[in-house]
Coordinates of C-alpha atoms in Angstrom, one line a residue:
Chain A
X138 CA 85.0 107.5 72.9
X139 CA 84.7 108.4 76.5
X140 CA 86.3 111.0 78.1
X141 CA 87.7 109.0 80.6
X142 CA 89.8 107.1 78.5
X143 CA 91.5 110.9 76.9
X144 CA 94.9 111.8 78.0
X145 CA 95.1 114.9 79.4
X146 CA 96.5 116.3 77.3
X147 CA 93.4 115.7 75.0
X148 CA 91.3 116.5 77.1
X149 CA 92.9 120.5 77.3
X150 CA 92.7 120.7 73.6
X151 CA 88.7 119.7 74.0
X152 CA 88.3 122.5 76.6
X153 CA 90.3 124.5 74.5
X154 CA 87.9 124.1 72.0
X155 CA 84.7 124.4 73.8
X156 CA 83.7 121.0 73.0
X157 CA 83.8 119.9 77.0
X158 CA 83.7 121.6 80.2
X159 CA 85.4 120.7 83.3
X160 CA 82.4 119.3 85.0
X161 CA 82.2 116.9 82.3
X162 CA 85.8 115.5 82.9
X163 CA 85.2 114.9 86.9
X164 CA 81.5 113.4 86.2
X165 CA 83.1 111.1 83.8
X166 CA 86.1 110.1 86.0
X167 CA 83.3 109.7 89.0
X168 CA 81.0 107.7 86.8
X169 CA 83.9 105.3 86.0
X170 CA 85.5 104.8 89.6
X171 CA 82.1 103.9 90.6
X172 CA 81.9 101.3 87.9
X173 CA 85.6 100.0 88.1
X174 CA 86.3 100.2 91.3
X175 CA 84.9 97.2 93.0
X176 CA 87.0 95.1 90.6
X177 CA 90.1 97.4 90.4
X178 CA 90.4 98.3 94.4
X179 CA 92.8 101.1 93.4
X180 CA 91.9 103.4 96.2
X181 CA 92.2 103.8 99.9
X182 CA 89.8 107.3 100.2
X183 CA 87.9 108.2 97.3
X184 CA 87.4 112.1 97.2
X185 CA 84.5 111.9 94.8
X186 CA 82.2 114.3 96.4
X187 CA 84.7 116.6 97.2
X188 CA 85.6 116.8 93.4
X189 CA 82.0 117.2 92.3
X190 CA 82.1 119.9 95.0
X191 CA 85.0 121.5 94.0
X192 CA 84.8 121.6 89.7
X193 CA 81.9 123.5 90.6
X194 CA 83.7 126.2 92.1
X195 CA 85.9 126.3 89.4
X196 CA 84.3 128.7 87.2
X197 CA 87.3 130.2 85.0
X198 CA 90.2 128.4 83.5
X199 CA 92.6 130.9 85.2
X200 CA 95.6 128.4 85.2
X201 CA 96.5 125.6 82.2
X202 CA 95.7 122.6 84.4
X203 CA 93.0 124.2 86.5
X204 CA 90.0 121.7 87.4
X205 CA 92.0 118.8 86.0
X206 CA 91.5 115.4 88.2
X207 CA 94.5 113.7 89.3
X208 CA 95.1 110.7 92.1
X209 CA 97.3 111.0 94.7
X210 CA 99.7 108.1 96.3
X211 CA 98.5 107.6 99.8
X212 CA 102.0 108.3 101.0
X213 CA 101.7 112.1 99.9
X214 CA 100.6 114.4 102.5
X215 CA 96.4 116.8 101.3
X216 CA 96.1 119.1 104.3
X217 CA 92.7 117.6 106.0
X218 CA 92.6 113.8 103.9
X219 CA 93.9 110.8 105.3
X220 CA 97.3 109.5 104.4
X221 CA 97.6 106.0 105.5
X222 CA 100.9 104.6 103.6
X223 CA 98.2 101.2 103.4
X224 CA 99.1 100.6 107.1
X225 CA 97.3 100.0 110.0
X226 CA 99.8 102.4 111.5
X227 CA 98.2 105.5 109.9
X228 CA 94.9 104.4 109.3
X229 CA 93.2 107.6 111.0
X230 CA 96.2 109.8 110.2
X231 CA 95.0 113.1 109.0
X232 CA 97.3 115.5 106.9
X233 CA 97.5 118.5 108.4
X234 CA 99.8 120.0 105.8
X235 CA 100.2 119.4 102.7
X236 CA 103.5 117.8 100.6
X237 CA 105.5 120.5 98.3
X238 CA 104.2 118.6 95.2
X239 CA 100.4 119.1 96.8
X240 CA 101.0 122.7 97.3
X241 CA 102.1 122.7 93.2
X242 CA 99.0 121.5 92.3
X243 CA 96.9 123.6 94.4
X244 CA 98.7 126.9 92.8
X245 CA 97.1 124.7 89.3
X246 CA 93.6 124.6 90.9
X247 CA 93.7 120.4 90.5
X248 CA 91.3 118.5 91.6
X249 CA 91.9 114.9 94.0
X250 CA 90.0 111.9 93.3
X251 CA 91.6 110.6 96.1
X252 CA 94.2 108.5 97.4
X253 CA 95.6 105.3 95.7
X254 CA 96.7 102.0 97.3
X255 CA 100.0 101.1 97.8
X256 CA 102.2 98.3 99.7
X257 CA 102.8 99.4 103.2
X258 CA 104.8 102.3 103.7
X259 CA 106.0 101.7 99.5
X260 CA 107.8 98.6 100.6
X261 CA 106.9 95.8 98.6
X262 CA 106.4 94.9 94.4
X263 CA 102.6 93.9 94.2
X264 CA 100.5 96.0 96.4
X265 CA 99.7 92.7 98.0
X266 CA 101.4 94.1 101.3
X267 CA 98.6 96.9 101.8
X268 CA 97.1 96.6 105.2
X269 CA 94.3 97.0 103.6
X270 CA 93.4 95.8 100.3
X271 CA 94.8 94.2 97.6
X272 CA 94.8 96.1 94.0
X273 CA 94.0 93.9 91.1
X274 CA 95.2 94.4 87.5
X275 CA 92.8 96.0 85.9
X276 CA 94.1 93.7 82.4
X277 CA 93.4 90.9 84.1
X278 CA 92.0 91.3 87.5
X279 CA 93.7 87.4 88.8
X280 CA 97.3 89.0 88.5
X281 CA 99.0 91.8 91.0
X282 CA 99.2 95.9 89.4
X283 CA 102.9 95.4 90.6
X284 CA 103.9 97.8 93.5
X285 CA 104.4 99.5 95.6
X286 CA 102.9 102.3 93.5
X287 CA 100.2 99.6 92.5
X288 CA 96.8 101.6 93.1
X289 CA 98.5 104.6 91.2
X290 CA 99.3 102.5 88.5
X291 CA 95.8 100.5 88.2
X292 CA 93.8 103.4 88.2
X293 CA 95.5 105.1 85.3
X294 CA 95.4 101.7 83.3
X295 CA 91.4 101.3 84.4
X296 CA 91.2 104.9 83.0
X297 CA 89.5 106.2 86.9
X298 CA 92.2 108.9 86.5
X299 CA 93.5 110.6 83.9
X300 CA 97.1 110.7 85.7
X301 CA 98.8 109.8 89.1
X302 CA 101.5 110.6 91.1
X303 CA 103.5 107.7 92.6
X304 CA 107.1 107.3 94.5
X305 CA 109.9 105.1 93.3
X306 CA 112.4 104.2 95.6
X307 CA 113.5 100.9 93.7
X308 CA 111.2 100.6 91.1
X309 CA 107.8 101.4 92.9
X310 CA 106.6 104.0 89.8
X311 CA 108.4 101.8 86.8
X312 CA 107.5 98.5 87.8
X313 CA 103.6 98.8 88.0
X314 CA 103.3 100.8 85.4
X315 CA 104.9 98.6 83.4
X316 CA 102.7 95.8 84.7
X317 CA 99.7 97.8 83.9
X318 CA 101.0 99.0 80.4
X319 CA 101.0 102.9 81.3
X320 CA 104.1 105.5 81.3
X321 CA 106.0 105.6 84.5
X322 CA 108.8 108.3 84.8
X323 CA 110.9 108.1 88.2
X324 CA 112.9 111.6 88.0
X325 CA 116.4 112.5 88.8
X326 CA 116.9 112.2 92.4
X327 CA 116.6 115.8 94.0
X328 CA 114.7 117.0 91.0
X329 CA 110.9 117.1 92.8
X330 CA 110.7 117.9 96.6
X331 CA 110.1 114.9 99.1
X332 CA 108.3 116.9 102.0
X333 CA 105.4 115.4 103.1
X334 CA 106.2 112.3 101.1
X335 CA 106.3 110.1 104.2
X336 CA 109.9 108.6 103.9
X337 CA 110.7 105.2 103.2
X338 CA 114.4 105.4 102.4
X339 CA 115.4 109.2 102.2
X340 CA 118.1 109.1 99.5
X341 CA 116.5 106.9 97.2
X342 CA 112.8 108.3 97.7
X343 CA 111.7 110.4 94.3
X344 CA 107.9 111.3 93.2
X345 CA 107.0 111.0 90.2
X346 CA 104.3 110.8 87.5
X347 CA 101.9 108.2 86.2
X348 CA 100.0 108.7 82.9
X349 CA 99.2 107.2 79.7
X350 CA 101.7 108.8 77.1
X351 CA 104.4 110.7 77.4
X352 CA 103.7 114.0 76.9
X353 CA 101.1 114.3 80.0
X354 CA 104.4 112.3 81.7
X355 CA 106.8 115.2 80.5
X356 CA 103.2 118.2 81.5
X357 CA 103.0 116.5 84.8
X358 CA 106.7 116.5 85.6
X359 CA 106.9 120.4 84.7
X360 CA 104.0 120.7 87.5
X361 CA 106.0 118.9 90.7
X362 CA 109.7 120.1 90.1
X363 CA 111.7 122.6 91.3
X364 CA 113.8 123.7 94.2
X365 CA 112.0 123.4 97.7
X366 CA 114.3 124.8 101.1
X367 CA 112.1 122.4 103.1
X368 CA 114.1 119.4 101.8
X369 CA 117.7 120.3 101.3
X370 CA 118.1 117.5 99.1
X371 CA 116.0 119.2 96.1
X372 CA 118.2 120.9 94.1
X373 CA 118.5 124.3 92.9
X374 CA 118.5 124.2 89.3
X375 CA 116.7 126.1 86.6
X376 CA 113.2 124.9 85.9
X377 CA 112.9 123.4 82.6
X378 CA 109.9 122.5 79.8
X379 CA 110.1 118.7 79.4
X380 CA 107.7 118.8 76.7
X381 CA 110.5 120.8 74.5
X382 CA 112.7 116.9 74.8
X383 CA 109.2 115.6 72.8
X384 CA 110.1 114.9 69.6
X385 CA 109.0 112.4 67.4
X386 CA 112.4 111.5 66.4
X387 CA 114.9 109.1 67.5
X388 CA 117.5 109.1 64.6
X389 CA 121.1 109.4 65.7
X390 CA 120.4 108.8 69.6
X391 CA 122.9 106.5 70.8
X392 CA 121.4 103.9 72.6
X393 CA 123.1 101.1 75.3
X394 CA 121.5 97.7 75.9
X395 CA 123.1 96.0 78.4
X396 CA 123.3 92.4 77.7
X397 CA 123.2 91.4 81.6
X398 CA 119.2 92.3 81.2
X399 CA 118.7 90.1 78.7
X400 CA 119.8 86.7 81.0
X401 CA 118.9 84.2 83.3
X402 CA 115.7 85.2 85.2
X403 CA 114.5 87.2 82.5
X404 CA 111.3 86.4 81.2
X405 CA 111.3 84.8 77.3
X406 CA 108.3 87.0 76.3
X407 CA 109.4 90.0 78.5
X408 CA 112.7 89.8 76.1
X409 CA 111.4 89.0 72.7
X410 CA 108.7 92.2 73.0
X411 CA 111.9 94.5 74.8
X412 CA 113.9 93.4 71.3
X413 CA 111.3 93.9 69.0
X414 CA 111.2 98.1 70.4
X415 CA 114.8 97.7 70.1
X416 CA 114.8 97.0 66.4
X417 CA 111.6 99.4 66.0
X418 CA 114.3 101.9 67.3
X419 CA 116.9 100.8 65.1
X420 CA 114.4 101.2 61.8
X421 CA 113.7 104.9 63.0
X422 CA 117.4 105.5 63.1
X423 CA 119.0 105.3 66.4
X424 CA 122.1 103.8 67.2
X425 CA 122.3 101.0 69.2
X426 CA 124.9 98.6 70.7
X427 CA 124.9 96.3 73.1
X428 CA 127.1 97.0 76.0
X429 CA 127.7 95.8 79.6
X430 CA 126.6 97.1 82.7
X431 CA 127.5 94.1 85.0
X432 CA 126.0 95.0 88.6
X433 CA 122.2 94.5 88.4
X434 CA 122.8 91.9 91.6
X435 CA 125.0 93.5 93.3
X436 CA 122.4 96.6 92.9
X437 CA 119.9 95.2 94.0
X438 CA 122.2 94.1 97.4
X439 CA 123.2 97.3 97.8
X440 CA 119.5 98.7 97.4
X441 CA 118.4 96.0 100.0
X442 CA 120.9 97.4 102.2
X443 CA 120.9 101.0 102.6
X444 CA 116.6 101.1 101.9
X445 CA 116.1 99.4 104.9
X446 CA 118.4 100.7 107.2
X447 CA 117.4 104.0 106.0
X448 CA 113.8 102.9 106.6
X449 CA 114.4 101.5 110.3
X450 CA 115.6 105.1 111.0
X451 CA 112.6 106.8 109.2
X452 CA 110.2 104.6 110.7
X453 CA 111.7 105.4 113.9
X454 CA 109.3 108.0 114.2
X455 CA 106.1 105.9 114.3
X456 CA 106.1 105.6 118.6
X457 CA 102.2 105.7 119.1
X458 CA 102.6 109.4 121.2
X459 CA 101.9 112.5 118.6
X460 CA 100.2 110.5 116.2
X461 CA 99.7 107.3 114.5
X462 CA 98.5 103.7 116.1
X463 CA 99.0 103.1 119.8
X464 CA 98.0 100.1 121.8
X465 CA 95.8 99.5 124.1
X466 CA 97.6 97.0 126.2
X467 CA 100.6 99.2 128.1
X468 CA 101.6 100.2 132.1
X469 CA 104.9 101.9 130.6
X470 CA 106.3 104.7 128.0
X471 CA 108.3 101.8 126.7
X472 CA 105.0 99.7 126.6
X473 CA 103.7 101.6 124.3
X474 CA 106.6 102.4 121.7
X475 CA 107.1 98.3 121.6
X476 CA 103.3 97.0 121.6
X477 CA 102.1 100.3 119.5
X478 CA 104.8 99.4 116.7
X479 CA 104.9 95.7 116.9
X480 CA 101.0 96.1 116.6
X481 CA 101.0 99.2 114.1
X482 CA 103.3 97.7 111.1
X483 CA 102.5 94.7 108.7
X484 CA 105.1 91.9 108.7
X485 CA 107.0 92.8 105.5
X486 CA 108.1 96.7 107.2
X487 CA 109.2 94.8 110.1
X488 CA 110.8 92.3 108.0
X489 CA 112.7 95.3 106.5
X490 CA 112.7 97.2 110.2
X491 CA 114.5 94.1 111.0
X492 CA 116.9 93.7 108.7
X493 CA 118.0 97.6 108.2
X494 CA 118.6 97.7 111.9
X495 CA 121.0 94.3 111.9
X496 CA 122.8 96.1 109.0
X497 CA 123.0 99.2 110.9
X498 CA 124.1 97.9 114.6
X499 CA 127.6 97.6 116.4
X500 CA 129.5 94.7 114.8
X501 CA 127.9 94.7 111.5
X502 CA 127.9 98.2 110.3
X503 CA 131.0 98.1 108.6
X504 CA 130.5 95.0 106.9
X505 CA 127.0 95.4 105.3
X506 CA 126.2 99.5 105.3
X507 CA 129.5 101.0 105.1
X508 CA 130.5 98.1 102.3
X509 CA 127.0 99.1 100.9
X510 CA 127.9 102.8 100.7
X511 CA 131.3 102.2 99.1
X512 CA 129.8 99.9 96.3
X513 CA 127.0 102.4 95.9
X514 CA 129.8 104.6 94.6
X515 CA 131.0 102.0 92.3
X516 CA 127.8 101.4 90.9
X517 CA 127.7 105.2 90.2
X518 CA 131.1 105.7 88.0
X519 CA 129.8 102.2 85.9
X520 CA 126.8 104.5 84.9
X521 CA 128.8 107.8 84.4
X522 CA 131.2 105.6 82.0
X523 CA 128.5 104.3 80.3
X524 CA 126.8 107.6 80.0
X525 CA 130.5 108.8 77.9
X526 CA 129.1 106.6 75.3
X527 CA 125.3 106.7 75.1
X528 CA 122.6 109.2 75.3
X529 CA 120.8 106.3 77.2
X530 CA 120.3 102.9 78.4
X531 CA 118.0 100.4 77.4
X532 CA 116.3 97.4 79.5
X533 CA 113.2 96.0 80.2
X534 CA 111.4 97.0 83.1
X535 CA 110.5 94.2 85.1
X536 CA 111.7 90.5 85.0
X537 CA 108.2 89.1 84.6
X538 CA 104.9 90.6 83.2
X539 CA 101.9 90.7 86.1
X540 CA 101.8 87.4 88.4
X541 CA 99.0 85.8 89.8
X542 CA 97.8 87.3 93.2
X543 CA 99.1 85.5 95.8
X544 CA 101.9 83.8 94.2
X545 CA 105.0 85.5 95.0
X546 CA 103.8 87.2 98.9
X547 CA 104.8 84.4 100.9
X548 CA 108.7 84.5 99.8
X549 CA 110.3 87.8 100.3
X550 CA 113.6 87.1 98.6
X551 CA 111.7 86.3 95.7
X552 CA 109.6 89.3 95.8
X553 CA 112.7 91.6 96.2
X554 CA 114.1 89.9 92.8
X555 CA 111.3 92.2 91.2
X556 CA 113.1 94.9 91.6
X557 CA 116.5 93.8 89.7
X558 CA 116.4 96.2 86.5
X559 CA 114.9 99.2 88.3
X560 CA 116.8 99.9 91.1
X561 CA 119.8 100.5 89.8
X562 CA 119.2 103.9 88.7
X563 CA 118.2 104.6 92.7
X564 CA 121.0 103.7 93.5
X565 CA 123.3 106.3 91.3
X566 CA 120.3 109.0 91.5
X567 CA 119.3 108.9 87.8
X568 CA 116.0 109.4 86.1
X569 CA 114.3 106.3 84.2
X570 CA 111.3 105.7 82.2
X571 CA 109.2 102.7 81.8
X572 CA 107.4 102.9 78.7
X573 CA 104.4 100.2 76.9
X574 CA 106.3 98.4 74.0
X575 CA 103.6 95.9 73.4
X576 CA 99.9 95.6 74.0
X577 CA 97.7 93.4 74.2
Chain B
X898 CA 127.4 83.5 109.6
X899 CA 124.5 82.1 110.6
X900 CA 121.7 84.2 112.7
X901 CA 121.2 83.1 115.9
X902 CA 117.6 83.6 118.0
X903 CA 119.2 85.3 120.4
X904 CA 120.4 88.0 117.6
X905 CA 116.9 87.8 116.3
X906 CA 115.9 88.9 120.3
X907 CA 118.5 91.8 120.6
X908 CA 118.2 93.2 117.1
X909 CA 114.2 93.2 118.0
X910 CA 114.8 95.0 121.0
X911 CA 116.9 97.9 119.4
X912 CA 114.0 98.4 117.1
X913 CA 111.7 98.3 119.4
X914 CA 109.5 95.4 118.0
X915 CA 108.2 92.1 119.9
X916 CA 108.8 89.0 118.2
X917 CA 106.8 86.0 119.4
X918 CA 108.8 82.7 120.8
X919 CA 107.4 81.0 117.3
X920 CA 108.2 83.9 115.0
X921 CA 112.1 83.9 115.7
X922 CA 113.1 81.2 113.5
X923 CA 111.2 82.6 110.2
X924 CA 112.7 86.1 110.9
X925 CA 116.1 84.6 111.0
X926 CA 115.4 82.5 108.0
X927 CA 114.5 85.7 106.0
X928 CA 117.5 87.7 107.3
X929 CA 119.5 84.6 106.6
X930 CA 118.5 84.4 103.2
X931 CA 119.0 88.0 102.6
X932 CA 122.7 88.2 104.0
X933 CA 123.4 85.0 102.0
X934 CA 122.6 87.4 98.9
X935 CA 124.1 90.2 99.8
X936 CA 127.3 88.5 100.5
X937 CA 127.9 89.1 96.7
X938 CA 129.6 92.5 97.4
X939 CA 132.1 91.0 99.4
X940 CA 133.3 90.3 95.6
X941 CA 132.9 93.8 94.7
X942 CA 136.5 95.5 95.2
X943 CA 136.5 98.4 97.2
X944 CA 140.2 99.4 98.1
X945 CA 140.1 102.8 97.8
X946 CA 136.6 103.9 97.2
X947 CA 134.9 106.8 99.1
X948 CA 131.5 105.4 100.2
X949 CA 128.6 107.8 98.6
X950 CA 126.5 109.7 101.4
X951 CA 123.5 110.2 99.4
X952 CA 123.6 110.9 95.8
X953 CA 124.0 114.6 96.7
X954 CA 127.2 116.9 95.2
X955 CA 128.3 117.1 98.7
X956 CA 127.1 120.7 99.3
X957 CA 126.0 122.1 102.7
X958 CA 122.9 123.2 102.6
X959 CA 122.6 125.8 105.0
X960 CA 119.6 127.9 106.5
X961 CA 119.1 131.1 109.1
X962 CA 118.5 129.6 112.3
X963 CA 115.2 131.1 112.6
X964 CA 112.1 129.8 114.3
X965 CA 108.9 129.4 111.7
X966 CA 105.6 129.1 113.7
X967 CA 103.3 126.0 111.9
X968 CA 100.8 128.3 113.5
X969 CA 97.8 125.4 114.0
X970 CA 98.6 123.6 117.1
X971 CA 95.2 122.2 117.1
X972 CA 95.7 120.8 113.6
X973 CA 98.8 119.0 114.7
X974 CA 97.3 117.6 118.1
X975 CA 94.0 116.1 116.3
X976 CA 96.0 112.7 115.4
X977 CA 97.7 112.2 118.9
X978 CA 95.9 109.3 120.7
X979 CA 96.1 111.1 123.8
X980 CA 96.4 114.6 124.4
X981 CA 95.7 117.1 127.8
X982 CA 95.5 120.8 128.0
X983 CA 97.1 121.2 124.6
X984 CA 100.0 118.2 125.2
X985 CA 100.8 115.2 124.2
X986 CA 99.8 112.6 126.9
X987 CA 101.7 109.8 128.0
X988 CA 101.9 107.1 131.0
X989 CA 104.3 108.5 134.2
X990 CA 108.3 107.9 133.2
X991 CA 109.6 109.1 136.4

């Protein structure tokens, strides 16, 4: 077995043991981008020299996770790297600070392997919508990773990291990594600080992990959380061990299933393999009962909503002055913030830019946002009643397993549909966890 | 309702994006089709329900009004596309 295709979690226990050193890992990581890669298309920088460089420095173990590898979505601020959100906007944009979850890993002594591809500015369900590249599934390199987290995702699966972090803002952890067959865990909203995440849609936006079991899911989230004052939206809670929840025992946790995600536009195969972990469940002892959580459209109209008027504000920002794209044709200030932006963003942000701001303007505020916000709530005390009942909720994932490339890019509504069993929990600020239940 | 070019024009305008004479009707086909969707919450009953600002517990999260220096101002100016004597540049406004 190569080292590459450990958890980490594994591969501690092997330094723990002597059997490895930490050279080895990044070598073998290195070796395996290198070969995967040109398929795969995962990344947008690769930081390999500057990993060899740095394992070398390394020469004590002095924290648990020092000299471990990790990839970073290219919407996450590393002081002195490029963060390009896949657009043409940020294409030379150099950090020059670096997110709260960076600065957690530096305290570790982690190492980058670089930045991962992603649909522009996380807005999208393939990664088909980078500016730059399109990730391939590394199963079957014809179909899409899913997205927007899609490099992230395909570079765990293709084993060129031993762990990623993404962001989810409807779905963008889950949904790839249930596409690619790895663990995706989008956390509580407020649990893990979103400074220098660049914002998409500020109260849905969460980082999270990407990894190939659970417990390096639950390690990795015990890295990134805990209360940050630069965003006033983490919260100040005790930090807890999320590898004390692993147990390998299910019996008497009450599970809900509800029956609207087993319906119409859910693919056949998508629900015989969800029902077949159900009644796996079932034999280990859980509880399960179907129950109804009747809002999955509605959610996703709500989500549709607020994300992009939240993102025509956020991307308000990109005006071509301190930083970012600016055009070359312009006489005026206003030249430039028009041609700059109009030039700068793909066609789906400005798709979204378009629709968020119609939502948001004089005449139709009350009627799409404000209704928006008010359902949002409703959406919120459906969960809490559910959550009277059961410990959690059970659906599948993502509608469809991985598409053909090119399939799906040319119809937005279509696209958006992706998102229909993951961003509900968005939208009422809950965790959620897309694990494998069937492989290949 | 139906999206009309001219809202197509004036919506473009607030957000500061051009849209080309041949682009208008496929931008107000997609808004179309997405308001035609979302018109499912107007079955959603919201008499009486608070709108939720964020998901959170409505706390004020307050700080000392303190300036923090960044401390690199060169850092900061490397990704303007213009920059003078330590300033962002841009064309004459007045």
């Amino acid at each position: 077995m190569e080292l590459y295709e450990l958890t980490v979690h594994e591969l501690l226990e092997k330094l723990d043991n002597n059997e490895i050193t930490l050279e080895d890992i990044t070598k073998s990581y290195v070796d395996r981008i290198n070969d995967k890669e040109k398929d795969v298309q995962a990344f947008v920088t690769i930081s390999d020299k500057e990993a060899l460089e740095k394992v070398k420095e390394i020469k004590e173990r002095n924290t648990k996770f020092a000299g471990i590898p990790i990839g970073i979505k290219d919407n996450m601020c590393i002081k002195g790297t490029k963060t390009t959100c896949s657009s043409k906007m940020l294409e030379n944009f150099v950090a020059p600070y670096n997110a709260t979850v960076i600065e957690k890993l530096n305290q570790e002594n982690m190492i980058y392997l670089g930045k991962l591809n992603m649909d522009e500015f996380a807005m999208g369900a393939s990664t088909e919508y980078s500016a730059f590249k399109k990730t391939k599934n590394p199963w079957n390199l014809n179909t899409v990773p899913g997205g927007s987290s899609g490099g992230s995702a395909a570079a765990v699966a293709a084993s060129m990291v031993p762990w990623a972090l993404g962001s989810d803002t409807g779905g963008s952890i889950r949904q790839p990594s249930s596409l690619c067959g790895v663990v995706g865990l989008k956390p509580t909203y407020g649990l893990v600080s979103r400074y220098g995440l660049v914002a998409f849609a500020s109260s849905l936006d969460q980082i999270g992990p990407i990894t190939k079991d659970v417990r390096d899911s639950a390690m990795l989230l015990n890295l990134i959380t805990g209360h940050d004052e630069k965003d006033s939206t983490s919260v100040d809670i005790e930090k807890k061990d999320y590898t004390k929840a692993l147990k390998e025992d299910v019996k008497g946790l009450k599970i809900g299933v509800p029956k609207e995600y087993f319906g119409e536009g859910i693919n056949e195969e998508v629900k015989k393999s969800v029902k077949e972990a159900i009644k796996k469940y079932e034999e280990m002892g859980a509880i399960v009962e179907e129950c109804s959580l009747d809002i999955a459209d509605e959610s996703l109209a709500v989500y549709y909503i607020i994300a992009c008027a939240e993102a025509s504000s956020n991307l308000g920002r990109f005006d071509g002055i301190r930083y970012g794209y600016r055009t070359k044709n312009f006489t005026s200030l206003k030249d430039i913030y028009r041609n700059s932006r109009s030039e700068g963003f793909g066609a789906e942000v400005k798709r979204r830019i378009i629709l968020g701001t119609y939502v948001l303007s004089s005449g139709y505020y009350d009627a799409y946002y404000k209704k928006a916000q008010k359902v949002r709530t409703v959406i919120r005390k459906e969960f809490e009643k559910l959550f009277e009942k059961y410990d959690v909720l059970l659906t599948p994932t993502s509608p469809t397993v991985a598409y053909e490339i090119g399939t799906k890019s040319n119809n937005p509504l279509e696209m958006y549909l992706a998102d229909l069993c993951t961003v509900t929990v968005n939208i009422a600020g809950l965790p959620g966890i897309s694990v494998p239940c069937r492989s290949r | 309702m139906v999206v009309s070019r001219e809202e197509i024009l004036h919506i473009a305008k607030l957000a500061d994006l051009n849209i080309k004479d041949e682009e208008i009707d496929e931008y107000a086909k997609n808004l179309q089709d997405i308001l035609n969707f979302v018109d499912i919450l107007n079955s959603v009953d919201t008499e009486n329900v608070e709108e939720s600002i964020g998901i959170a517990n409505n706390t004020n999260v307050f700080r000392k009004d303190e300036i923090k220096e960044f401390g690199n101002r060169d850092i900061l100016l490397q990704n303007a596309p213009e920059q003078e004597d330590g300033m962002f540049k841009i064309p004459k406004v007045i």
